């Protein structure tokens, strides 16, 4: 699904364009090739790459950038790296779990217990080529990204801010969704404490395009969705959470 001439949604369970366990997977075309944001669960990598070819007419994937290590976002990393030869870029604190295929650490064991994932779904270990740290700007395919560590959904959750064709965009993973919905879920490592300390890092970024890991995205006025959650927290209230009342998922 092409969202702009240089941005496409190439994987997503909700839009029915790839596998049943896939987060949104975005493809961004820069001067030096394609950067993928997140990998999906890995059950439908071939379809995801076909979508990329169809949407952006290019299969030159320079990099895969991961927001965090939950299986629906990271499970396809090894197969994408193998098929495209791309560099895999991930938060430094996600590295060990991704390289060892630690299913406990990525929440897969808990998700199986909840019945969210089938017993035969596993994480293939993937080498990480480059680590990112909070605030350390990096460049890939000619696109500069600023990684922003926003705990709350998970300990390793990173958002990626970029100024792309003079527009401020945020790939927010599962940190914040359309409507200011936050991503607290019932597994270890998730909770409001992280949001209380980190969500204000997303203040004043002038975000137009907001591209979360699930649910709706928008090309205009993204900051107002983020600010809604920030202002509720500042006022002493809890923002709406993913999964409540059918929100996002
Ligand atoms: Zn997640």
Short mmCIF file of C-alpha atoms and ligand atoms in Angstrom, two decimals:
data_model
loop_
_atom_site.label_atom_id
_atom_site.label_comp_id
_atom_site.label_asym_id
_atom_site.label_seq_id
_atom_site.Cartn_x
_atom_site.Cartn_y
_atom_site.Cartn_z
CA UNK A 1 0.00 0.00 0.00
CA UNK A 2 1.70 3.14 -1.22
CA UNK A 3 1.19 6.02 1.22
CA UNK A 4 3.33 8.60 -0.61
CA UNK A 5 5.58 8.30 -3.68
CA UNK A 6 8.43 7.24 -1.34
CA UNK A 7 6.65 5.50 1.51
CA UNK A 8 4.66 2.27 1.51
CA UNK A 9 3.08 -0.09 3.98
CA UNK A 10 4.39 -3.44 2.78
CA UNK A 11 3.37 -5.65 5.70
CA UNK A 12 0.40 -5.62 8.05
CA UNK A 13 -1.98 -8.14 9.56
CA UNK A 14 -4.68 -5.52 10.00
CA UNK A 15 -4.71 -4.39 6.39
CA UNK A 16 -4.53 -8.00 5.23
CA UNK A 17 -1.46 -7.48 3.08
CA UNK A 18 0.86 -10.02 4.71
CA UNK A 19 0.86 -12.61 7.51
CA UNK A 20 -1.60 -12.98 10.41
CA UNK A 21 0.99 -12.04 13.06
CA UNK A 22 2.65 -9.10 11.31
CA UNK A 23 2.94 -5.62 12.73
CA UNK A 24 2.92 -2.80 10.20
CA UNK A 25 6.07 -2.89 8.11
CA UNK A 26 6.94 0.39 6.42
CA UNK A 27 9.27 0.86 3.44
CA UNK A 28 10.91 4.22 2.89
CA UNK A 29 12.78 4.98 -0.33
CA UNK A 30 15.85 7.14 0.10
CA UNK A 31 18.56 8.19 -2.34
CA UNK A 32 20.51 5.05 -1.55
CA UNK A 33 17.73 2.47 -1.55
CA UNK A 34 15.01 1.16 0.71
CA UNK A 35 14.86 1.27 4.48
CA UNK A 36 12.33 -1.04 6.11
CA UNK A 37 10.92 -0.16 9.50
CA UNK A 38 10.22 -3.43 11.31
CA UNK A 39 10.12 -6.91 9.86
CA UNK A 40 6.81 -8.56 10.66
CA UNK A 41 6.69 -11.99 12.30
CA UNK A 42 8.56 -13.83 9.55
CA UNK A 43 5.83 -16.15 8.31
CA UNK A 44 5.20 -14.12 5.13
CA UNK A 45 8.52 -12.50 4.24
CA UNK A 46 8.20 -13.43 0.57
CA UNK A 47 4.85 -11.69 0.31
CA UNK A 48 6.20 -8.67 2.10
CA UNK A 49 9.06 -8.37 -0.40
CA UNK A 50 6.62 -8.79 -3.29
CA UNK A 51 4.54 -5.95 -1.87
CA UNK A 52 7.67 -3.85 -1.73
CA UNK A 53 8.46 -4.57 -5.36
CA UNK A 54 4.91 -3.71 -6.38
CA UNK A 55 4.64 -0.53 -4.29
CA UNK A 56 8.04 1.08 -4.72
CA UNK A 57 9.35 -0.77 -7.76
CA UNK A 58 12.60 -1.58 -6.05
CA UNK A 59 13.94 -4.51 -4.11
CA UNK A 60 17.23 -2.90 -3.12
CA UNK A 61 16.80 -3.03 0.62
CA UNK A 62 19.68 -1.25 2.30
CA UNK A 63 18.54 -1.60 5.87
CA UNK A 64 15.99 -3.01 8.24
CA UNK A 65 15.44 -0.83 11.29
CA UNK A 66 13.72 -2.43 14.28
CA UNK A 67 11.60 -0.55 16.78
CA UNK A 68 11.73 -3.30 19.43
CA UNK A 69 12.11 -7.04 19.71
CA UNK A 70 8.51 -8.30 20.07
CA UNK A 71 7.96 -11.11 17.57
CA UNK A 72 5.35 -9.36 15.42
CA UNK A 73 7.96 -6.66 14.68
CA UNK A 74 11.24 -8.60 14.69
CA UNK A 75 10.46 -12.21 13.74
CA UNK A 76 11.12 -11.63 10.03
CA UNK A 77 14.54 -10.06 10.58
CA UNK A 78 16.64 -13.13 9.81
CA UNK A 79 14.72 -14.03 6.65
CA UNK A 80 14.73 -10.43 5.34
CA UNK A 81 18.46 -10.12 6.04
CA UNK A 82 19.12 -13.42 4.28
CA UNK A 83 17.01 -12.64 1.22
CA UNK A 84 18.04 -9.03 0.67
CA UNK A 85 21.52 -8.83 2.20
CA UNK A 86 20.42 -5.72 4.08
CA UNK A 87 21.98 -4.32 7.20
CA UNK A 88 19.92 -4.91 10.35
CA UNK A 89 19.81 -1.95 12.70
CA UNK A 90 18.34 -2.39 16.18
CA UNK A 91 18.35 -0.86 19.65
CA UNK A 92 21.48 -1.81 21.56
CA UNK A 93 19.36 -3.26 24.35
CA UNK A 94 17.46 -5.54 21.93
CA UNK A 95 20.63 -7.07 20.54
CA UNK A 96 21.17 -10.01 22.85
CA UNK A 97 17.58 -11.25 22.61
CA UNK A 98 17.53 -10.98 18.82
CA UNK A 99 20.91 -12.62 18.27
CA UNK A 100 20.21 -15.52 20.62
CA UNK A 101 16.53 -15.95 19.70
CA UNK A 102 15.53 -15.49 23.33
CA UNK A 103 11.78 -16.15 23.17
CA UNK A 104 11.24 -15.37 26.83
CA UNK A 105 12.88 -11.95 26.51
CA UNK A 106 10.89 -10.94 23.45
CA UNK A 107 7.59 -11.79 25.12
CA UNK A 108 6.88 -14.75 22.86
CA UNK A 109 6.45 -17.22 25.71
CA UNK A 110 3.92 -14.94 27.40
CA UNK A 111 2.11 -14.32 24.10
CA UNK A 112 1.81 -18.07 23.55
CA UNK A 113 0.34 -18.47 27.03
CA UNK A 114 -2.18 -15.70 26.30
CA UNK A 115 -3.09 -17.57 23.13
CA UNK A 116 -1.99 -14.65 20.93
CA UNK A 117 0.52 -16.78 19.05
CA UNK A 118 0.46 -20.47 18.10
CA UNK A 119 2.88 -22.93 19.72
CA UNK A 120 4.79 -23.51 16.50
CA UNK A 121 5.74 -19.87 15.96
CA UNK A 122 9.41 -19.31 16.80
CA UNK A 123 12.00 -16.55 16.63
CA UNK A 124 14.89 -17.15 14.24
CA UNK A 125 18.04 -15.57 15.68
CA UNK A 126 19.35 -12.65 13.62
CA UNK A 127 22.72 -10.92 13.63
CA UNK A 128 22.55 -7.21 14.31
CA UNK A 129 24.85 -5.14 12.11
CA UNK A 130 24.42 -1.79 13.78
CA UNK A 131 23.17 -0.75 17.21
CA UNK A 132 21.26 2.42 17.96
CA UNK A 133 21.16 4.40 21.17
CA UNK A 134 18.82 7.10 22.40
CA UNK A 135 19.38 10.35 20.50
CA UNK A 136 22.31 9.13 18.37
CA UNK A 137 21.35 10.14 14.83
CA UNK A 138 22.24 7.63 12.16
CA UNK A 139 21.95 7.57 8.40
CA UNK A 140 20.87 4.80 6.08
CA UNK A 141 20.11 4.94 2.33
CA UNK A 142 20.64 8.70 2.56
CA UNK A 143 17.95 9.13 5.23
CA UNK A 144 18.79 10.47 8.68
CA UNK A 145 16.96 8.99 11.65
CA UNK A 146 16.90 10.10 15.24
CA UNK A 147 16.21 7.16 17.59
CA UNK A 148 14.14 8.03 20.67
CA UNK A 149 13.93 5.54 23.53
CA UNK A 150 10.36 5.54 24.90
CA UNK A 151 9.83 2.84 27.52
CA UNK A 152 6.34 1.79 28.56
CA UNK A 153 5.26 -0.71 25.91
CA UNK A 154 8.55 -2.55 26.36
CA UNK A 155 11.93 -1.82 27.88
CA UNK A 156 13.58 -1.73 24.45
CA UNK A 157 11.00 0.38 22.58
CA UNK A 158 12.45 2.94 20.18
CA UNK A 159 10.69 5.48 17.98
CA UNK A 160 12.45 6.87 14.90
CA UNK A 161 12.07 10.50 13.93
CA UNK A 162 13.09 11.72 10.49
CA UNK A 163 12.80 14.87 8.43
CA UNK A 164 11.86 13.41 5.07
CA UNK A 165 11.31 15.73 2.08
CA UNK A 166 10.85 18.60 4.55
CA UNK A 167 8.21 16.75 6.55
CA UNK A 168 8.73 15.58 10.12
CA UNK A 169 7.74 11.97 10.43
CA UNK A 170 7.72 9.61 13.38
CA UNK A 171 7.76 5.84 13.16
CA UNK A 172 6.40 5.22 16.62
CA UNK A 173 6.36 1.41 16.84
CA UNK A 174 4.09 0.39 19.70
CA UNK A 175 4.92 3.42 21.87
CA UNK A 176 2.05 5.63 20.74
CA UNK A 177 -0.78 5.03 18.33
CA UNK A 178 -3.30 7.15 16.42
CA UNK A 179 -5.61 8.98 18.82
CA UNK A 180 -2.97 9.13 21.56
CA UNK A 181 -3.46 5.50 22.53
CA UNK A 182 -0.53 4.03 24.47
CA UNK A 183 0.80 0.49 24.36
CA UNK A 184 0.72 -0.85 27.92
CA UNK A 185 0.21 -4.60 27.74
CA UNK A 186 0.04 -7.30 30.36
CA UNK A 187 3.57 -8.66 30.14
CA UNK A 188 6.77 -8.10 32.09
CA UNK A 189 8.55 -4.91 31.02
CA UNK A 190 5.37 -3.04 30.11
CA UNK A 191 3.75 -0.37 32.27
CA UNK A 192 2.99 3.29 32.80
CA UNK A 193 6.23 3.93 34.67
CA UNK A 194 8.23 3.95 31.44
CA UNK A 195 5.74 6.28 29.79
CA UNK A 196 5.77 8.64 32.76
CA UNK A 197 9.50 9.13 32.42
CA UNK A 198 9.96 8.90 28.63
CA UNK A 199 6.85 9.94 26.68
CA UNK A 200 7.65 13.66 27.02
CA UNK A 201 10.67 13.06 24.76
CA UNK A 202 8.13 13.06 21.92
CA UNK A 203 6.97 16.57 22.77
CA UNK A 204 7.61 19.42 20.30
CA UNK A 205 8.86 17.25 17.44
CA UNK A 206 6.50 18.90 14.95
CA UNK A 207 5.38 15.50 13.70
CA UNK A 208 3.20 15.54 10.61
CA UNK A 209 3.35 11.90 9.52
CA UNK A 210 2.71 9.49 12.39
CA UNK A 211 3.32 5.86 11.48
CA UNK A 212 2.66 3.44 14.36
CA UNK A 213 3.21 -0.30 14.43
CA UNK A 214 -0.51 -1.07 14.38
CA UNK A 215 -3.79 0.66 13.57
CA UNK A 216 -4.28 3.89 11.67
CA UNK A 217 -1.52 6.14 10.46
CA UNK A 218 -1.71 9.74 9.31
CA UNK A 219 0.25 12.04 7.01
CA UNK A 220 -0.91 15.24 8.71
CA UNK A 221 -1.11 16.49 12.28
CA UNK A 222 0.57 13.49 13.91
CA UNK A 223 1.87 15.57 16.79
CA UNK A 224 -1.64 16.23 18.08
CA UNK A 225 -2.15 12.50 18.63
CA UNK A 226 1.10 12.28 20.60
CA UNK A 227 0.32 15.45 22.55
CA UNK A 228 -3.08 14.11 23.57
CA UNK A 229 -1.38 11.31 25.50
CA UNK A 230 1.34 13.57 26.90
CA UNK A 231 -1.22 16.09 28.16
CA UNK A 232 -3.36 13.43 29.83
CA UNK A 233 -0.32 12.09 31.69
CA UNK A 234 0.71 15.61 32.71
CA UNK A 235 -2.80 16.21 34.01
CA UNK A 236 -2.64 13.12 36.18
CA UNK A 237 -4.78 10.91 33.98
CA UNK A 238 -4.22 7.66 32.14
CA UNK A 239 -4.41 7.83 28.35
CA UNK A 240 -6.40 5.12 26.55
CA UNK A 241 -4.51 1.86 26.16
CA UNK A 242 -4.17 -0.58 23.32
CA UNK A 243 -6.65 -3.47 23.46
CA UNK A 244 -9.22 -1.57 25.52
CA UNK A 245 -12.56 -1.19 23.81
CA UNK A 246 -11.09 -2.56 20.59
CA UNK A 247 -8.58 0.26 20.34
CA UNK A 248 -5.85 -0.18 17.70
CA UNK A 249 -5.96 -3.99 17.57
ZN1 LIG B 1 5.27 -4.76 20.80
#
